[in-house]
Amino acid sequence: MLSFLFFIYFSGLYSSIAANMEVSNVFVGNEDHYKGIHVDSVKEPCENQSSFSLKLQDSLKKWSEKNVKAIWFKVDLKNVDWVPILAKNGFRFHHAEGEIVHMCKWLPDNEESCIPLYAHTTVGAGGVVINSKGQLLVVQQRFQNTPYWKLPGGYVEPGENIATAVIREVLEETNITTMFKSIIAFRHSHQAAFGCSDLYFIVELEPISDHIIKEDKEIEACEWMEIDKFLTHPNVHENNRLFIRQYLTSKELRVSILGQEAIHPISKKPQMLYGISNRKE
Amino acid sequence: MLSFLFFIYFSGLYSSIAANMEVSNVFVGNEDHYKGIHVDSVKEPCENQSSFSLKLQDSLKKWSEKNVKAIWFKVDLKNVDWVPILAKNGFRFHHAEGEIVHMCKWLPDNEESCIPLYAHTTVGAGGVVINSKGQLLVVQQRFQNTPYWKLPGGYVEPGENIATAVIREVLEETNITTMFKSIIAFRHSHQAAFGCSDLYFIVELEPISDHIIKEDKEIEACEWMEIDKFLTHPNVHENNRLFIRQYLTSKELRVSILGQEAIHPISKKPQMLYGISNRKE
């Protein structure tokens, strides 16, 4: 349920500045639809730690009186001295990256916090790239004890679509140019990097070029391999064999999972909609 | 590419404590496969800010001499005073939640940082629940200007599988008990809550119960609606109509996207593998 509410909540549809709170020693912030106040350290700087501490306490008192629910502080690294003071005033970390940490506090003492968690899933994609001879593009990574053969691929970058990510990674790792054909399968694993879950999409790509030039820093080897060899190779993990069997099943059933670009009806931000279609070939 | 490497990197497969660094004024930390050192504030406390600052500078000097690549500090809220000192020594935020903030620094001056980003994708799921009369379970949420009808659903919790999440959300919102049938489609949207991307999976569920008891705090209305009515209702977003058309297509093509539980071959942690199958009914 929270998904939808907070999609609106954090999509920039803030109501106007809480002008009625503009008394001298209270942070102004932006008010959201859920009686939450968002303060940006860069927009409302304080002279020193002591003046910040006093203003914070005055603000918390005023916000409590006004039944504000959630207080958010977006703290820039240049105001990092605010962090211990916020922590000592009951704020907890929500999320952080680079120069910015977001801290929050649920004000009502008698209610459970309704603040939703930040993202806890990484997203990656691997390419099933089959050439005109029916061979599969495979790589071996460096830093492995056993030289496993796997699909080229990697993480999806912020704001990037799945197909864009895997086409980029295949090009980076093997110099093979490709086009999106279909999503084939995906894996949802848990307790992965940083304790996150991980979604890994298997994407069928059609190669436009044929000549491999492998990337040297992270790729140990790269080749076009017969599918039968891959399916029986001792140095292929069962997951990867299963993905290729899924590719063969999707061909046999004459089904693709295609995506269409669209605009999200509420946020008006870009989105891709993926669904089952008849396979065209 | 980084996906795989850092899956190993952060899956707890640390090598032994860096015992050779155990000089009096250098943090010991855990060493990882990529010449990174991980210090946990709780395991290596310092008496005060000044002693932390001195030890940090000695440590950075020693680590540089030893060609350590990445330095990670996991700072507990009880050691929050470390945060400004780390920031002033060139550390940046990596991720944070609740009582913990993770800061990191790429040591080599002449190399681009290879530290991968934290998760930036939220994951949710919505249920396509069709009863024996062919009617669709739909909800209206509170806090909407227009009373839109949509699918019940919400965020996937940490470590939770997609089907488990949507079955839980449908039960919470409508008191309808359901069973997983198939993944139908998914939406990948960008610039959503907290600036994250969002993956929203549409899951076909078979209802085991029929009597709706709606949750009152977040749900305004809930009913079994004829599919044709939903597909033409003015207060249904195009996304939701498209998901139902995808459901109808998947039935027509006699195709399901099923999941199978497994263990990740490298991390040995739980995973689900989803792929196209023949629809059984």
Coordinates of C-alpha atoms in Angstrom, one line a residue:
Chain A
M1 CA 0.0 0.0 0.0
L2 CA 2.7 2.5 1.0
S3 CA 4.1 2.2 -2.5
F4 CA 1.5 4.3 -4.1
L5 CA 1.1 6.9 -1.3
F6 CA 4.8 7.6 -1.1
F7 CA 5.2 7.6 -4.8
I8 CA 3.1 10.7 -4.7
Y9 CA 4.6 11.7 -1.4
F10 CA 8.2 12.0 -2.8
S11 CA 7.5 12.8 -6.4
G12 CA 8.1 16.5 -5.8
L13 CA 4.4 17.3 -5.4
Y14 CA 5.1 19.3 -2.3
S15 CA 2.5 21.8 -1.2
S16 CA 3.6 25.3 -0.7
I17 CA 6.2 26.4 1.8
A18 CA 4.8 26.2 5.4
A19 CA 4.7 30.0 5.5
N20 CA 2.7 30.1 8.7
M21 CA 5.6 28.6 10.6
E22 CA 7.9 31.4 9.6
V23 CA 8.8 32.6 13.0
S24 CA 12.3 33.6 13.6
N25 CA 13.8 30.5 15.2
V26 CA 11.9 27.7 13.5
F27 CA 13.1 26.0 10.3
V28 CA 10.7 26.7 7.5
G29 CA 11.1 23.5 5.3
N30 CA 8.7 22.2 2.7
E31 CA 5.5 20.7 3.8
D32 CA 4.3 17.5 2.2
H33 CA 0.8 15.9 1.8
Y34 CA 1.3 13.8 4.9
K35 CA 2.0 16.5 7.5
G36 CA 5.7 16.1 7.1
I37 CA 8.3 18.9 7.0
H38 CA 11.5 18.7 4.9
V39 CA 14.4 20.8 5.8
D40 CA 17.4 21.2 3.5
S41 CA 20.6 22.2 5.3
V42 CA 21.9 24.2 2.3
K43 CA 18.7 26.3 2.1
E44 CA 18.6 27.1 5.8
P45 CA 22.1 27.3 7.1
C46 CA 22.9 28.1 10.8
E47 CA 25.9 30.1 12.0
N48 CA 27.3 27.4 14.3
Q49 CA 26.5 24.1 16.1
S50 CA 25.1 25.9 19.1
S51 CA 22.6 28.1 17.0
F52 CA 21.6 25.0 15.1
S53 CA 21.0 23.1 18.3
L54 CA 18.8 25.9 19.7
K55 CA 16.8 26.3 16.5
L56 CA 16.3 22.6 16.2
Q57 CA 14.8 22.4 19.7
D58 CA 12.6 25.4 19.1
S59 CA 11.5 23.9 15.8
L60 CA 10.7 20.4 17.3
K61 CA 8.6 22.1 20.0
K62 CA 6.6 24.1 17.5
W63 CA 6.2 21.1 15.1
S64 CA 4.9 19.0 17.9
E65 CA 2.3 21.6 18.8
K66 CA 1.2 21.7 15.2
N67 CA 0.8 17.9 15.0
V68 CA 3.5 17.6 12.3
K69 CA 4.1 13.9 11.7
A70 CA 7.5 13.4 10.1
I71 CA 10.5 15.6 10.1
W72 CA 13.2 15.2 7.5
F73 CA 16.6 16.8 7.4
K74 CA 18.6 16.6 4.2
V75 CA 22.1 17.3 5.4
D76 CA 24.9 18.3 3.0
L77 CA 28.5 17.3 3.8
K78 CA 29.3 21.0 4.4
N79 CA 26.8 20.9 7.3
V80 CA 27.9 17.5 8.6
D81 CA 28.3 18.9 12.1
W82 CA 24.5 18.8 12.2
V83 CA 24.4 15.0 12.1
P84 CA 25.5 14.3 15.7
I85 CA 23.1 17.0 17.0
L86 CA 20.2 15.6 15.0
A87 CA 21.1 12.1 16.3
K88 CA 21.1 13.3 19.9
N89 CA 17.6 14.8 19.3
G90 CA 16.1 11.5 18.3
F91 CA 16.7 11.6 14.5
R92 CA 17.7 8.4 12.8
F93 CA 19.3 7.8 9.4
H94 CA 17.0 7.2 6.4
H95 CA 19.4 7.0 3.5
A96 CA 22.6 8.6 2.3
E97 CA 24.8 8.9 -0.7
G98 CA 27.9 10.8 -1.6
E99 CA 27.6 14.3 -0.1
I100 CA 24.1 13.9 1.4
V101 CA 22.6 12.1 4.3
H102 CA 18.9 12.1 5.0
M103 CA 17.8 11.9 8.7
C104 CA 14.2 11.6 9.9
K105 CA 12.2 11.6 13.1
W106 CA 8.6 10.5 13.5
L107 CA 7.2 13.0 15.9
P108 CA 4.0 11.5 17.5
D109 CA 5.1 9.5 20.6
N110 CA 1.9 7.5 20.6
E111 CA 2.0 6.3 17.0
E112 CA 4.1 3.8 15.1
S113 CA 6.3 5.5 12.4
C114 CA 4.8 5.4 8.9
I115 CA 8.0 6.4 7.3
P116 CA 8.7 3.9 4.5
L117 CA 12.1 2.3 4.1
Y118 CA 14.5 3.4 1.4
A119 CA 15.4 1.1 -1.5
H120 CA 17.0 -2.2 -0.5
T121 CA 17.2 -4.0 -3.9
T122 CA 20.0 -3.7 -6.4
V123 CA 19.2 -4.4 -10.0
G124 CA 21.4 -6.0 -12.7
A125 CA 21.0 -7.5 -16.1
G126 CA 22.8 -10.2 -18.1
G127 CA 22.6 -10.7 -21.9
V128 CA 21.8 -13.8 -23.9
V129 CA 23.5 -12.8 -27.1
I130 CA 23.2 -15.5 -29.8
N131 CA 25.0 -15.0 -33.2
S132 CA 23.8 -16.2 -36.6
K133 CA 25.6 -19.6 -36.0
G134 CA 23.5 -20.2 -32.9
Q135 CA 26.5 -19.5 -30.6
L136 CA 26.3 -17.8 -27.2
L137 CA 28.5 -14.9 -26.1
V138 CA 30.1 -15.8 -22.8
V139 CA 32.7 -14.3 -20.5
Q140 CA 34.9 -15.3 -17.7
Q141 CA 35.6 -12.8 -15.0
R142 CA 38.8 -12.0 -13.2
F143 CA 39.1 -12.6 -9.5
Q144 CA 37.5 -16.0 -9.6
N145 CA 39.1 -19.1 -8.1
T146 CA 37.4 -21.3 -10.7
P147 CA 37.1 -20.0 -14.3
Y148 CA 33.3 -19.9 -14.6
W149 CA 31.7 -19.0 -17.9
K150 CA 28.8 -16.7 -17.6
L151 CA 26.7 -14.2 -19.4
P152 CA 28.1 -10.6 -19.9
G153 CA 26.2 -8.0 -17.8
G154 CA 26.2 -5.9 -14.7
Y155 CA 24.4 -3.4 -12.6
V156 CA 21.6 -1.1 -13.9
E157 CA 22.6 2.5 -13.3
P158 CA 20.4 5.1 -11.6
G159 CA 17.5 6.0 -13.9
E160 CA 18.6 3.5 -16.6
N161 CA 16.3 1.1 -18.3
I162 CA 17.1 -2.6 -18.1
A163 CA 17.7 -3.1 -21.9
T164 CA 19.9 0.0 -22.0
A165 CA 22.0 -1.3 -19.1
V166 CA 22.6 -4.7 -20.5
I167 CA 23.4 -3.4 -24.0
R168 CA 25.9 -1.0 -22.4
E169 CA 27.5 -3.7 -20.3
V170 CA 27.8 -6.2 -23.2
L171 CA 29.5 -3.5 -25.3
E172 CA 31.8 -2.5 -22.5
E173 CA 32.9 -6.1 -21.7
T174 CA 33.0 -7.6 -25.2
N175 CA 32.7 -4.7 -27.7
I176 CA 29.7 -6.5 -29.3
T177 CA 26.9 -4.2 -30.3
T178 CA 23.4 -5.5 -29.7
M179 CA 19.7 -4.8 -29.9
F180 CA 17.0 -5.7 -27.4
K181 CA 14.8 -8.7 -28.3
S182 CA 13.0 -9.9 -25.1
I183 CA 13.2 -10.3 -21.4
I184 CA 13.7 -14.0 -20.8
A185 CA 13.7 -14.6 -17.1
F186 CA 14.8 -13.0 -13.8
R187 CA 16.4 -14.0 -10.5
H188 CA 15.5 -12.5 -7.2
S189 CA 18.2 -13.2 -4.6
H190 CA 18.5 -12.1 -1.0
Q191 CA 21.3 -11.2 1.4
A192 CA 23.5 -10.1 -1.5
A193 CA 25.8 -7.0 -1.7
F194 CA 25.4 -4.6 1.2
G195 CA 22.8 -7.0 2.7
C196 CA 20.4 -6.0 -0.2
S197 CA 18.3 -8.2 -2.3
D198 CA 19.2 -8.3 -6.0
L199 CA 17.0 -8.5 -9.1
Y200 CA 18.9 -9.8 -12.1
F201 CA 17.1 -9.8 -15.4
I202 CA 18.1 -12.1 -18.3
V203 CA 17.7 -10.3 -21.6
E204 CA 17.8 -11.7 -25.1
L205 CA 19.9 -9.4 -27.3
E206 CA 20.6 -9.7 -31.0
P207 CA 24.2 -9.0 -32.0
I208 CA 24.8 -6.4 -34.7
S209 CA 28.6 -7.0 -34.7
D210 CA 30.6 -10.2 -34.4
H211 CA 34.2 -9.4 -33.5
I212 CA 35.0 -9.7 -29.8
I213 CA 37.4 -7.3 -28.2
K214 CA 37.4 -8.1 -24.6
E215 CA 37.7 -5.6 -21.8
D216 CA 40.9 -6.5 -19.8
K217 CA 40.4 -5.1 -16.3
E218 CA 37.6 -7.3 -15.2
I219 CA 37.2 -9.9 -18.0
E220 CA 39.6 -12.8 -18.2
A221 CA 38.2 -14.4 -21.3
C222 CA 35.4 -14.0 -23.8
E223 CA 34.2 -16.2 -26.7
W224 CA 31.2 -17.4 -28.8
M225 CA 30.3 -20.8 -27.4
E226 CA 28.0 -23.5 -28.7
I227 CA 24.8 -23.6 -26.6
D228 CA 25.1 -27.3 -26.1
K229 CA 28.7 -26.9 -24.8
F230 CA 27.5 -24.2 -22.4
L231 CA 24.6 -26.3 -21.1
T232 CA 27.0 -29.2 -20.2
H233 CA 30.1 -27.2 -19.3
P234 CA 31.4 -28.1 -15.8
N235 CA 32.4 -24.5 -15.2
V236 CA 28.9 -23.1 -15.7
H237 CA 26.7 -22.4 -12.7
E238 CA 23.2 -24.1 -12.7
N239 CA 21.6 -20.6 -12.7
N240 CA 23.1 -19.8 -16.0
R241 CA 22.2 -23.1 -17.6
L242 CA 18.6 -22.5 -16.4
F243 CA 18.5 -19.1 -18.0
I244 CA 19.6 -20.6 -21.3
R245 CA 17.0 -23.3 -21.0
Q246 CA 14.5 -20.5 -20.3
Y247 CA 15.6 -18.8 -23.5
L248 CA 15.0 -22.1 -25.4
T249 CA 11.6 -22.5 -23.8
S250 CA 10.5 -18.9 -24.7
K251 CA 11.5 -19.7 -28.4
E252 CA 9.6 -23.0 -28.3
L253 CA 6.5 -21.3 -26.8
R254 CA 6.9 -18.5 -29.3
V255 CA 6.6 -15.9 -26.5
S256 CA 8.6 -12.8 -25.7
I257 CA 8.5 -10.3 -22.8
L258 CA 8.6 -6.9 -24.5
G259 CA 8.7 -3.4 -23.0
Q260 CA 7.0 -0.3 -24.1
E261 CA 8.0 3.2 -23.1
A262 CA 5.3 5.4 -21.5
I263 CA 4.8 8.1 -18.9
H264 CA 3.7 7.3 -15.4
P265 CA 0.1 8.5 -15.0
I266 CA 0.6 10.1 -11.6
S267 CA 4.2 11.2 -11.4
K268 CA 4.4 12.1 -15.1
K269 CA 8.0 10.6 -15.1
P270 CA 9.3 8.0 -17.6
Q271 CA 8.4 4.4 -17.2
M272 CA 8.7 1.1 -19.1
L273 CA 5.9 -1.4 -19.1
Y274 CA 6.9 -5.0 -19.7
G275 CA 4.6 -7.9 -20.6
I276 CA 4.2 -11.2 -22.4
S277 CA 3.7 -11.0 -26.2
N278 CA 3.7 -13.3 -29.2
R279 CA 7.3 -13.8 -30.4
K280 CA 7.9 -12.4 -33.8
E281 CA 10.5 -14.0 -35.9
Chain B
M1 CA 30.1 -6.5 -14.6
L2 CA 30.4 -5.1 -11.1
S3 CA 27.2 -7.0 -10.1
F4 CA 28.9 -10.3 -9.9
L5 CA 32.2 -9.1 -8.4
F6 CA 30.6 -7.2 -5.6
F7 CA 28.1 -9.9 -5.0
I8 CA 31.0 -12.0 -3.8
Y9 CA 32.7 -8.9 -2.3
F10 CA 29.9 -8.1 0.1
S11 CA 28.4 -11.6 0.7
G12 CA 30.4 -12.0 3.9
L13 CA 33.3 -13.9 2.3
Y14 CA 35.8 -11.7 3.9
S15 CA 39.3 -13.0 4.2
S16 CA 40.9 -13.2 7.7
I17 CA 41.5 -10.1 9.9
A18 CA 44.3 -8.0 8.6
A19 CA 46.5 -9.1 11.4
N20 CA 49.7 -7.7 9.9
M21 CA 48.2 -4.2 10.5
E22 CA 47.7 -4.7 14.2
V23 CA 49.9 -1.9 15.3
S24 CA 48.7 0.1 18.3
N25 CA 47.2 3.1 16.6
V26 CA 45.8 1.7 13.4
F27 CA 42.2 0.3 13.0
V28 CA 42.3 -3.4 12.3
G29 CA 39.1 -3.9 10.3
N30 CA 38.2 -6.8 8.1
E31 CA 40.0 -7.1 4.8
D32 CA 38.0 -8.1 1.7
H33 CA 39.0 -9.7 -1.6
Y34 CA 39.5 -6.3 -3.2
K35 CA 42.1 -4.8 -0.9
G36 CA 39.4 -3.0 1.0
I37 CA 39.3 -2.5 4.8
H38 CA 36.1 -2.5 6.8
V39 CA 36.0 -0.9 10.2
D40 CA 33.1 -1.3 12.5
S41 CA 32.8 1.6 15.1
V42 CA 31.2 -0.8 17.7
K43 CA 34.1 -3.3 17.5
E44 CA 36.9 -0.7 17.7
P45 CA 35.7 2.2 19.9
C46 CA 37.8 5.2 20.6
E47 CA 37.8 7.1 23.9
N48 CA 37.0 10.5 22.4
Q49 CA 36.9 12.5 19.2
S50 CA 40.5 13.6 19.5
S51 CA 41.8 10.0 19.9
F52 CA 39.6 8.9 17.0
S53 CA 40.9 11.7 14.8
L54 CA 44.5 10.8 15.6
K55 CA 44.0 7.0 15.0
L56 CA 42.2 7.7 11.7
Q57 CA 45.1 9.8 10.4
D58 CA 47.6 7.2 11.4
S59 CA 45.5 4.5 9.8
L60 CA 45.0 6.4 6.6
K61 CA 48.8 6.8 6.3
K62 CA 49.5 3.2 7.0
W63 CA 46.7 2.0 4.6
S64 CA 48.1 4.2 1.8
E65 CA 51.5 2.7 2.3
K66 CA 50.0 -0.7 2.0
N67 CA 48.1 0.1 -1.2
V68 CA 44.8 -0.5 0.4
K69 CA 42.1 0.5 -2.2
A70 CA 38.8 1.2 -0.3
I71 CA 38.2 2.1 3.3
W72 CA 34.8 1.5 4.8
F73 CA 33.5 2.8 8.2
K74 CA 30.3 1.4 9.6
V75 CA 29.4 4.0 12.2
D76 CA 26.8 3.2 14.8
L77 CA 24.7 6.0 16.2
K78 CA 26.5 5.7 19.5
N79 CA 29.7 6.8 17.7
V80 CA 28.0 9.5 15.6
D81 CA 30.7 12.0 16.5
W82 CA 33.0 10.1 14.1
V83 CA 30.9 11.2 11.1
P84 CA 32.1 14.8 10.9
I85 CA 35.7 13.7 11.4
L86 CA 35.4 11.1 8.7
A87 CA 33.9 13.6 6.4
K88 CA 36.7 16.1 7.0
N89 CA 39.2 13.3 6.2
G90 CA 37.7 12.8 2.7
F91 CA 35.1 10.1 3.5
R92 CA 31.7 10.2 1.7
F93 CA 28.4 8.6 2.5
H94 CA 27.7 5.3 0.9
H95 CA 24.4 4.3 2.5
A96 CA 22.6 4.5 5.8
E97 CA 19.6 3.2 7.7
G98 CA 18.3 3.6 11.2
E99 CA 21.2 3.5 13.6
I100 CA 23.9 2.9 11.1
V101 CA 25.7 5.0 8.5
H102 CA 28.3 3.6 6.1
M103 CA 31.0 6.0 4.9
C104 CA 33.8 5.1 2.4
K105 CA 36.9 6.6 0.8
W106 CA 38.7 5.4 -2.3
L107 CA 42.4 5.7 -1.3
P108 CA 44.4 5.8 -4.5
D109 CA 44.6 9.4 -5.7
N110 CA 45.4 8.4 -9.3
E111 CA 42.6 6.0 -9.9
E112 CA 38.8 6.3 -10.4
S113 CA 36.8 4.9 -7.5
C114 CA 35.5 1.3 -8.2
I115 CA 33.1 1.4 -5.2
P116 CA 29.7 0.4 -6.5
L117 CA 26.6 2.4 -5.7
Y118 CA 24.1 1.2 -3.1
A119 CA 20.5 0.1 -4.1
H120 CA 18.5 2.8 -5.9
T121 CA 15.4 0.8 -6.8
T122 CA 12.3 0.2 -4.7
V123 CA 10.3 -2.9 -5.4
G124 CA 6.5 -3.3 -5.1
A125 CA 3.8 -5.7 -6.3
G126 CA 0.1 -5.5 -7.2
G127 CA -2.3 -8.4 -7.3
V128 CA -4.6 -9.4 -10.1
V129 CA -7.1 -11.4 -8.0
I130 CA -10.0 -12.8 -10.1
N131 CA -12.8 -14.7 -8.3
S132 CA -14.9 -17.6 -9.7
K133 CA -17.4 -15.1 -11.3
G134 CA -14.5 -13.5 -13.3
Q135 CA -14.6 -10.3 -11.2
L136 CA -11.4 -8.4 -10.2
L137 CA -10.5 -7.3 -6.7
V138 CA -10.0 -3.5 -6.7
V139 CA -9.3 -0.9 -4.1
Q140 CA -9.5 2.9 -3.8
Q141 CA -6.9 4.5 -1.6
R142 CA -7.4 7.3 0.8
F143 CA -5.5 10.6 0.2
Q144 CA -6.4 10.8 -3.4
N145 CA -8.1 13.8 -5.0
T146 CA -9.8 11.5 -7.6
P147 CA -11.1 8.2 -6.4
Y148 CA -9.1 5.9 -8.7
W149 CA -9.7 2.2 -8.7
K150 CA -6.5 0.2 -8.6
L151 CA -5.0 -3.2 -7.8
P152 CA -4.3 -4.0 -4.1
G153 CA -0.6 -4.2 -3.3
G154 CA 2.4 -2.4 -1.9
Y155 CA 6.1 -2.5 -1.2
V156 CA 8.2 -5.7 -1.0
E157 CA 9.9 -5.8 2.4
P158 CA 13.6 -6.5 2.9
G159 CA 14.4 -10.2 2.1
E160 CA 10.8 -10.8 1.1
N161 CA 9.8 -12.7 -2.2
I162 CA 7.5 -10.9 -4.6
A163 CA 4.6 -13.4 -4.3
T164 CA 4.9 -13.3 -0.5
A165 CA 4.7 -9.5 -0.5
V166 CA 1.7 -9.2 -2.7
I167 CA -0.2 -12.0 -0.9
R168 CA 0.5 -10.2 2.4
E169 CA -0.6 -6.8 1.0
V170 CA -3.8 -8.2 -0.5
L171 CA -4.7 -9.8 2.8
E172 CA -3.8 -6.6 4.8
E173 CA -5.9 -4.4 2.6
T174 CA -8.9 -6.5 1.8
N175 CA -8.8 -9.6 4.0
I176 CA -8.8 -11.8 0.9
T177 CA -6.6 -14.9 1.2
T178 CA -4.8 -15.8 -2.1
M179 CA -2.4 -18.1 -3.7
F180 CA 0.3 -17.3 -6.3
K181 CA -0.5 -18.2 -9.9
S182 CA 1.9 -16.2 -12.2
I183 CA 3.8 -13.0 -12.7
I184 CA 1.9 -11.1 -15.4
A185 CA 3.9 -8.0 -16.2
F186 CA 6.1 -5.4 -14.5
R187 CA 6.6 -1.6 -14.6
H188 CA 10.0 0.0 -14.3
S189 CA 9.5 3.7 -13.5
H190 CA 12.1 6.4 -12.7
Q191 CA 12.4 9.4 -10.4
A192 CA 9.9 7.9 -8.0
A193 CA 10.0 8.0 -4.2
F194 CA 13.3 9.4 -2.8
G195 CA 14.5 9.9 -6.4
C196 CA 14.7 6.1 -6.8
S197 CA 13.6 4.0 -9.7
D198 CA 10.7 1.6 -8.9
L199 CA 10.0 -1.9 -10.1
Y200 CA 6.3 -2.9 -9.7
F201 CA 5.4 -6.5 -10.5
I202 CA 1.9 -7.5 -11.4
V203 CA 1.0 -10.9 -10.0
E204 CA -1.9 -13.1 -10.7
L205 CA -3.3 -14.5 -7.5
E206 CA -6.1 -17.0 -7.0
P207 CA -8.5 -16.1 -4.2
I208 CA -9.2 -18.7 -1.5
S209 CA -11.7 -16.5 0.3
D210 CA -14.4 -14.2 -1.1
H211 CA -15.6 -11.9 1.7
I212 CA -14.0 -8.5 1.7
I213 CA -13.2 -6.7 5.0
K214 CA -11.3 -3.6 4.0
E215 CA -8.5 -2.0 5.9
D216 CA -9.7 1.4 7.0
K217 CA -6.6 3.5 7.5
E218 CA -5.3 3.6 4.0
I219 CA -8.2 2.0 1.9
E220 CA -11.2 4.1 1.1
A221 CA -13.2 1.5 -0.8
C222 CA -12.8 -2.1 -2.0
E223 CA -15.0 -4.4 -4.2
W224 CA -15.2 -7.2 -6.7
M225 CA -15.5 -5.4 -10.1
E226 CA -16.4 -6.8 -13.5
I227 CA -13.2 -6.8 -15.7
D228 CA -15.1 -5.0 -18.6
K229 CA -16.1 -2.3 -16.2
F230 CA -12.5 -1.9 -14.9
L231 CA -11.2 -1.7 -18.5
T232 CA -13.5 1.1 -19.4
H233 CA -13.9 2.9 -16.0
P234 CA -12.9 6.6 -16.2
N235 CA -11.2 6.4 -12.8
V236 CA -8.7 3.7 -13.8
H237 CA -5.3 4.7 -14.9
E238 CA -4.1 3.5 -18.2
N239 CA -1.3 1.5 -16.5
N240 CA -3.8 -0.6 -14.6
R241 CA -5.9 -1.2 -17.7
L242 CA -2.8 -2.4 -19.5
F243 CA -1.9 -4.8 -16.7
I244 CA -5.3 -6.4 -17.0
R245 CA -5.0 -6.6 -20.8
Q246 CA -1.6 -8.3 -20.1
Y247 CA -3.4 -10.8 -17.9
L248 CA -5.9 -11.5 -20.6
T249 CA -3.0 -11.9 -23.2
S250 CA -1.2 -14.3 -20.9
K251 CA -4.3 -16.5 -20.6
E252 CA -4.9 -16.3 -24.4
L253 CA -1.3 -17.3 -25.1
R254 CA -1.6 -20.0 -22.4
V255 CA 1.7 -18.7 -20.8
S256 CA 2.6 -18.1 -17.1
I257 CA 5.8 -16.7 -15.5
L258 CA 6.4 -19.0 -12.6
G259 CA 9.1 -18.9 -9.9
Q260 CA 11.1 -21.7 -8.4
E261 CA 13.0 -21.5 -5.1
A262 CA 16.7 -22.2 -5.2
I263 CA 20.0 -21.4 -3.5
H264 CA 22.3 -18.9 -5.2
P265 CA 25.3 -21.0 -6.5
I266 CA 27.9 -18.5 -5.2
S267 CA 26.5 -16.8 -2.1
K268 CA 24.6 -19.9 -1.0
K269 CA 21.7 -17.5 0.0
P270 CA 18.0 -18.0 -1.0
Q271 CA 16.9 -17.0 -4.5
M272 CA 13.8 -17.3 -6.7
L273 CA 14.2 -18.0 -10.4
Y274 CA 11.4 -16.7 -12.6
G275 CA 10.7 -17.8 -16.2
I276 CA 8.1 -18.4 -18.9
S277 CA 6.2 -21.7 -18.7
N278 CA 3.1 -23.2 -20.2
R279 CA 0.0 -22.1 -18.4
K280 CA -1.6 -25.0 -16.6
E281 CA -5.4 -24.8 -16.3

